[in-house]
Amino acid sequence: MTATSSLTLPQRRRGSRSSASPRFARRSLNLFYVPALAVLALFTIWPLLNGIVLSFTNWNGYSPGRSFIGLENYGRLFADPIFHTALFNTFIYGFGSTLIQQVVGLALALALDRAMRGRNVARAIIYLPVLVSPVVMGTMYYLFFSYNSGGLNDLVVALGGERTAWLSDSNTAIALIVLVNSLQFVGISMVIYLAGLQSIPVMYYEAARLDGAGALQQFMNVTVPLLQPAFATSIVLNLIGGLKLFDVIQVLTGGGPGYSTNSVSTLISTAYFDNQTAGYASAMGVALFILIAVFTLFANTMLNRKRLELQ
């Protein structure tokens, strides 16, 4: 008899901890969700629920007293022309920025996906503005577009033109806000599309070339269909960011002239802190939340449906 065979292994007891270890491990793993859920409940769900409650009151944001007024704040939204202007501007900021970021981001990704000298440096430079605070970025462009000492007006004067108050005209100011926001965050779209392009197998392009497909046909029939997941991700992210745009507007125009360049986000700030109508500001916040949720869900559903059709 060998030494090994002489050893007596301990009998596993029924219901011991080792037999329940997978379930115990799953329970232990679930506990890791608790801190994240607590933070989500404290900083997202609770403020959302509190905002919904405030939207049914006439609270001014400072006094301890407030009264329940039902749907009066929501009825005021439909009759307020300033809110209508801000809502229209929000659509321009959201969809305008999203469109520019997709077109420019995809073009940059296609250009920088090729083997070329300095492409990593170019990618870093294009992505760098994403890391800068929107307030800092807005201040830089405010100085560039300012009337008296702005770089753009200095260039116009040097070419024989006259100074222009770029930010005093609402149409020009809205276009510049869309442009500034798009240029700052176009790096996100570029990175998403670069990841999508690099996940497309080269054999698809080789097969297309053997079939006689040109560059445009390869792009339309290979690149675009296989980039559908990247399109969905980039469009949804940029749409959310554009619809809740705040910082750049606040720095460049402060919502002016008048209320003409406000988004719903900046108008909420004005209603709460300047006009002391916190209940009405909360109603606008709830409306903006529903708006973003509906458009995001719609865009995500349509893009996923399109992706399934192409598979």
XYZ file of C-alpha atoms in Angstrom:
311
model
C 0.000 0.000 0.000
C 1.419 3.351 -0.997
C 1.513 6.428 1.136
C -0.979 8.138 -1.140
C -3.535 5.388 -0.988
C -3.288 5.289 2.774
C -4.484 8.887 3.073
C -8.146 9.245 3.958
C -9.849 12.185 2.301
C -12.325 14.132 4.478
C -15.948 13.471 3.651
C -17.783 16.500 2.157
C -20.687 17.339 4.379
C -24.089 17.921 2.805
C -24.984 21.601 2.768
C -21.402 22.660 3.425
C -20.169 26.079 2.174
C -18.158 24.535 -0.676
C -21.259 23.046 -2.295
C -22.941 26.457 -2.268
C -19.867 28.389 -3.371
C -21.172 29.344 -6.891
C -24.350 30.839 -5.447
C -22.357 32.496 -2.683
C -19.967 33.898 -5.304
C -22.895 35.299 -7.308
C -24.289 36.973 -4.204
C -20.889 38.428 -3.428
C -20.632 39.738 -6.956
C -24.041 41.359 -6.737
C -22.909 43.309 -3.692
C -20.486 45.193 -5.921
C -23.485 46.797 -7.622
C -24.620 48.444 -4.394
C -22.192 51.435 -4.368
C -22.975 52.246 -8.007
C -26.718 51.936 -7.426
C -26.441 54.119 -4.321
C -24.610 56.846 -6.242
C -27.126 56.598 -9.091
C -30.050 56.865 -6.691
C -28.521 59.762 -4.746
C -27.298 61.929 -7.621
C -29.643 61.016 -10.484
C -32.901 59.358 -9.457
C -33.537 61.434 -6.334
C -32.923 64.834 -8.070
C -35.124 63.692 -10.951
C -37.992 62.735 -8.657
C -37.527 65.910 -6.607
C -37.587 67.993 -9.794
C -40.819 66.356 -10.911
C -42.405 67.168 -7.547
C -41.170 70.802 -7.701
C -42.625 71.210 -11.179
C -46.101 71.037 -9.616
C -45.380 73.866 -7.166
C -44.859 77.629 -7.235
C -41.568 77.493 -5.290
C -39.259 80.437 -5.923
C -36.114 78.479 -5.137
C -35.230 80.271 -1.913
C -38.179 80.567 0.503
C -39.086 77.584 2.715
C -42.747 77.713 1.680
C -44.250 76.419 -1.540
C -47.747 75.592 -2.742
C -49.095 72.869 -4.996
C -50.436 74.410 -8.220
C -51.106 71.309 -10.314
C -50.308 71.533 -14.038
C -50.100 75.331 -14.141
C -46.351 75.356 -14.879
C -46.807 72.880 -17.738
C -49.652 74.934 -19.172
C -47.371 77.961 -19.046
C -44.848 76.133 -21.250
C -47.316 75.990 -24.147
C -48.057 79.726 -23.915
C -44.527 81.029 -23.322
C -42.941 82.379 -26.557
C -39.518 82.534 -24.892
C -39.695 78.802 -24.169
C -40.762 78.161 -27.764
C -37.699 80.050 -29.022
C -35.434 78.147 -26.654
C -36.993 74.839 -27.724
C -36.462 75.665 -31.400
C -32.850 76.639 -30.691
C -32.370 73.382 -28.778
C -33.361 71.436 -31.883
C -30.886 73.455 -33.956
C -28.084 72.888 -31.467
C -28.872 69.189 -31.139
C -29.434 68.175 -34.756
C -27.050 70.736 -36.273
C -24.148 69.690 -34.074
C -24.913 66.009 -34.614
C -24.964 66.386 -38.399
C -21.683 68.324 -38.550
C -19.941 65.968 -36.148
C -20.972 62.892 -38.151
C -19.850 64.297 -41.503
C -16.576 65.809 -40.296
C -15.844 62.974 -37.851
C -16.313 60.307 -40.522
C -14.205 62.251 -43.037
C -11.391 62.625 -40.498
C -11.608 58.934 -39.577
C -11.375 57.888 -43.243
C -8.413 60.197 -43.796
C -6.530 59.137 -40.666
C -7.257 55.418 -41.043
C -4.684 55.217 -43.816
C -0.982 54.579 -43.272
C 0.606 58.013 -43.263
C 3.291 59.854 -41.358
C 2.086 61.781 -38.320
C -1.417 60.293 -38.211
C -1.185 59.543 -34.472
C -0.206 63.155 -33.798
C -3.095 64.362 -35.955
C -5.538 62.101 -34.104
C -4.315 63.446 -30.756
C -4.606 67.085 -31.870
C -8.166 66.575 -33.146
C -9.223 64.780 -29.963
C -7.482 67.254 -27.626
C -10.403 69.800 -27.463
C -12.634 67.071 -26.006
C -10.441 67.146 -22.899
C -10.838 70.912 -22.500
C -13.671 72.307 -20.397
C -16.505 73.742 -22.535
C -16.256 76.925 -20.463
C -12.591 77.329 -21.399
C -13.346 76.515 -25.027
C -16.231 79.002 -25.072
C -14.048 81.719 -23.548
C -11.369 81.166 -26.177
C -13.886 81.508 -28.989
C -15.556 84.482 -27.293
C -12.233 86.310 -27.416
C -11.803 85.232 -31.046
C -15.254 86.498 -32.111
C -15.336 89.655 -29.962
C -15.979 92.949 -31.736
C -13.084 95.173 -30.692
C -10.122 92.876 -30.165
C -11.246 89.575 -31.684
C -8.905 87.734 -33.980
C -11.597 87.205 -36.595
C -12.368 90.931 -36.896
C -8.653 91.758 -36.997
C -8.344 89.372 -39.940
C -11.361 90.924 -41.677
C -9.953 94.437 -41.188
C -6.545 93.318 -42.497
C -8.287 92.072 -45.661
C -10.019 95.439 -46.109
C -13.381 94.658 -44.498
C -15.229 96.173 -41.551
C -15.651 94.881 -38.056
C -18.771 92.795 -37.435
C -20.591 92.129 -34.172
C -20.685 88.371 -34.727
C -22.329 87.528 -31.409
C -24.862 90.388 -31.410
C -26.925 88.955 -34.273
C -28.985 85.972 -33.112
C -28.766 84.028 -36.383
C -24.993 84.411 -36.612
C -24.568 83.654 -32.921
C -26.622 80.437 -33.162
C -24.573 79.290 -36.161
C -21.326 80.019 -34.301
C -22.527 78.139 -31.200
C -23.292 75.088 -33.343
C -19.886 75.394 -35.024
C -17.949 75.762 -31.762
C -19.731 72.826 -30.128
C -19.196 70.659 -33.217
C -15.488 71.461 -33.486
C -14.894 70.711 -29.826
C -16.517 67.281 -29.810
C -15.829 66.093 -33.349
C -12.934 64.078 -31.924
C -15.395 61.711 -30.223
C -17.048 60.869 -33.541
C -13.641 60.461 -35.174
C -12.522 57.945 -32.544
C -15.788 55.977 -32.784
C -15.579 55.790 -36.578
C -11.879 54.889 -36.460
C -12.711 51.957 -34.187
C -15.478 50.918 -36.584
C -13.247 51.162 -39.651
C -10.485 49.110 -38.051
C -12.951 46.340 -37.186
C -13.933 45.823 -40.854
C -12.030 42.825 -42.302
C -9.772 43.734 -45.226
C -10.997 40.704 -47.211
C -14.324 42.459 -47.839
C -12.539 45.289 -49.662
C -10.373 42.793 -51.559
C -13.473 40.900 -52.685
C -15.130 44.140 -53.738
C -12.098 45.151 -55.786
C -12.047 41.736 -57.492
C -15.677 42.383 -58.457
C -14.616 45.659 -60.041
C -15.975 48.004 -57.356
C -14.465 51.471 -57.275
C -13.651 53.540 -54.202
C -17.144 55.057 -53.973
C -18.848 51.682 -54.416
C -16.624 50.134 -51.743
C -17.541 52.973 -49.398
C -21.293 52.706 -50.045
C -21.533 48.907 -50.137
C -18.891 47.829 -47.621
C -17.928 50.683 -45.304
C -21.338 52.248 -44.665
C -23.223 48.987 -43.894
C -20.505 47.693 -41.607
C -20.269 51.035 -39.804
C -23.898 50.929 -38.652
C -23.022 50.173 -34.994
C -20.576 53.088 -35.028
C -23.224 55.354 -36.595
C -25.704 54.419 -33.873
C -23.251 55.074 -31.046
C -21.923 58.356 -32.403
C -25.312 59.808 -33.372
C -26.961 59.002 -30.045
C -24.057 60.385 -27.984
C -23.817 63.600 -30.004
C -27.580 64.093 -30.061
C -27.787 63.890 -26.276
C -24.895 66.324 -25.882
C -26.358 68.804 -28.367
C -29.867 68.783 -26.931
C -28.640 69.622 -23.433
C -26.031 72.161 -24.565
C -25.369 74.758 -21.853
C -21.785 75.854 -21.225
C -20.835 77.189 -24.641
C -24.056 79.206 -24.934
C -23.640 80.663 -21.475
C -20.093 81.817 -22.198
C -20.522 83.014 -25.786
C -23.838 84.881 -25.603
C -25.402 84.315 -22.176
C -28.589 83.470 -24.083
C -28.717 86.910 -25.711
C -29.293 89.204 -27.387
C -32.485 89.154 -25.337
C -33.479 85.498 -25.073
C -32.846 84.743 -28.742
C -29.977 82.220 -28.418
C -31.124 80.408 -25.295
C -31.432 76.657 -25.265
C -33.856 75.023 -22.856
C -30.914 74.284 -20.538
C -29.795 77.924 -20.313
C -33.401 79.113 -20.006
C -33.837 76.788 -17.018
C -30.891 78.526 -15.337
C -32.375 81.953 -16.076
C -35.817 80.969 -14.777
C -34.404 79.471 -11.598
C -31.681 81.911 -10.527
C -32.627 85.205 -12.226
C -36.427 85.067 -12.301
C -36.734 83.005 -9.086
C -39.336 80.677 -10.588
C -37.912 77.324 -9.542
C -41.213 75.508 -10.077
C -41.429 76.697 -13.680
C -37.733 75.889 -14.216
C -38.398 72.362 -12.934
C -41.257 71.968 -15.418
C -38.893 72.975 -18.236
C -36.338 70.478 -16.908
C -38.881 67.671 -16.953
C -39.923 68.627 -20.497
C -36.269 68.598 -21.615
C -35.724 65.197 -20.002
C -38.733 63.746 -21.830
C -37.603 65.357 -25.088
C -34.102 63.899 -24.898
C -35.412 60.473 -23.842
C -37.907 60.332 -26.726
C -35.461 61.441 -29.426
C -32.695 59.193 -28.117
C -34.992 56.173 -27.973
C -36.350 56.928 -31.442
C -32.873 57.401 -32.965
C -31.525 54.281 -31.295
C -34.489 52.180 -32.436
C -34.306 53.396 -36.031
C -30.547 52.904 -36.283
C -30.721 49.396 -34.805
C -33.534 48.500 -37.193
C -31.442 49.763 -40.095
C -28.491 47.686 -38.900
C -30.615 44.537 -38.759
C -31.905 45.171 -42.286
C -28.330 45.364 -43.587
C -27.182 42.173 -41.859
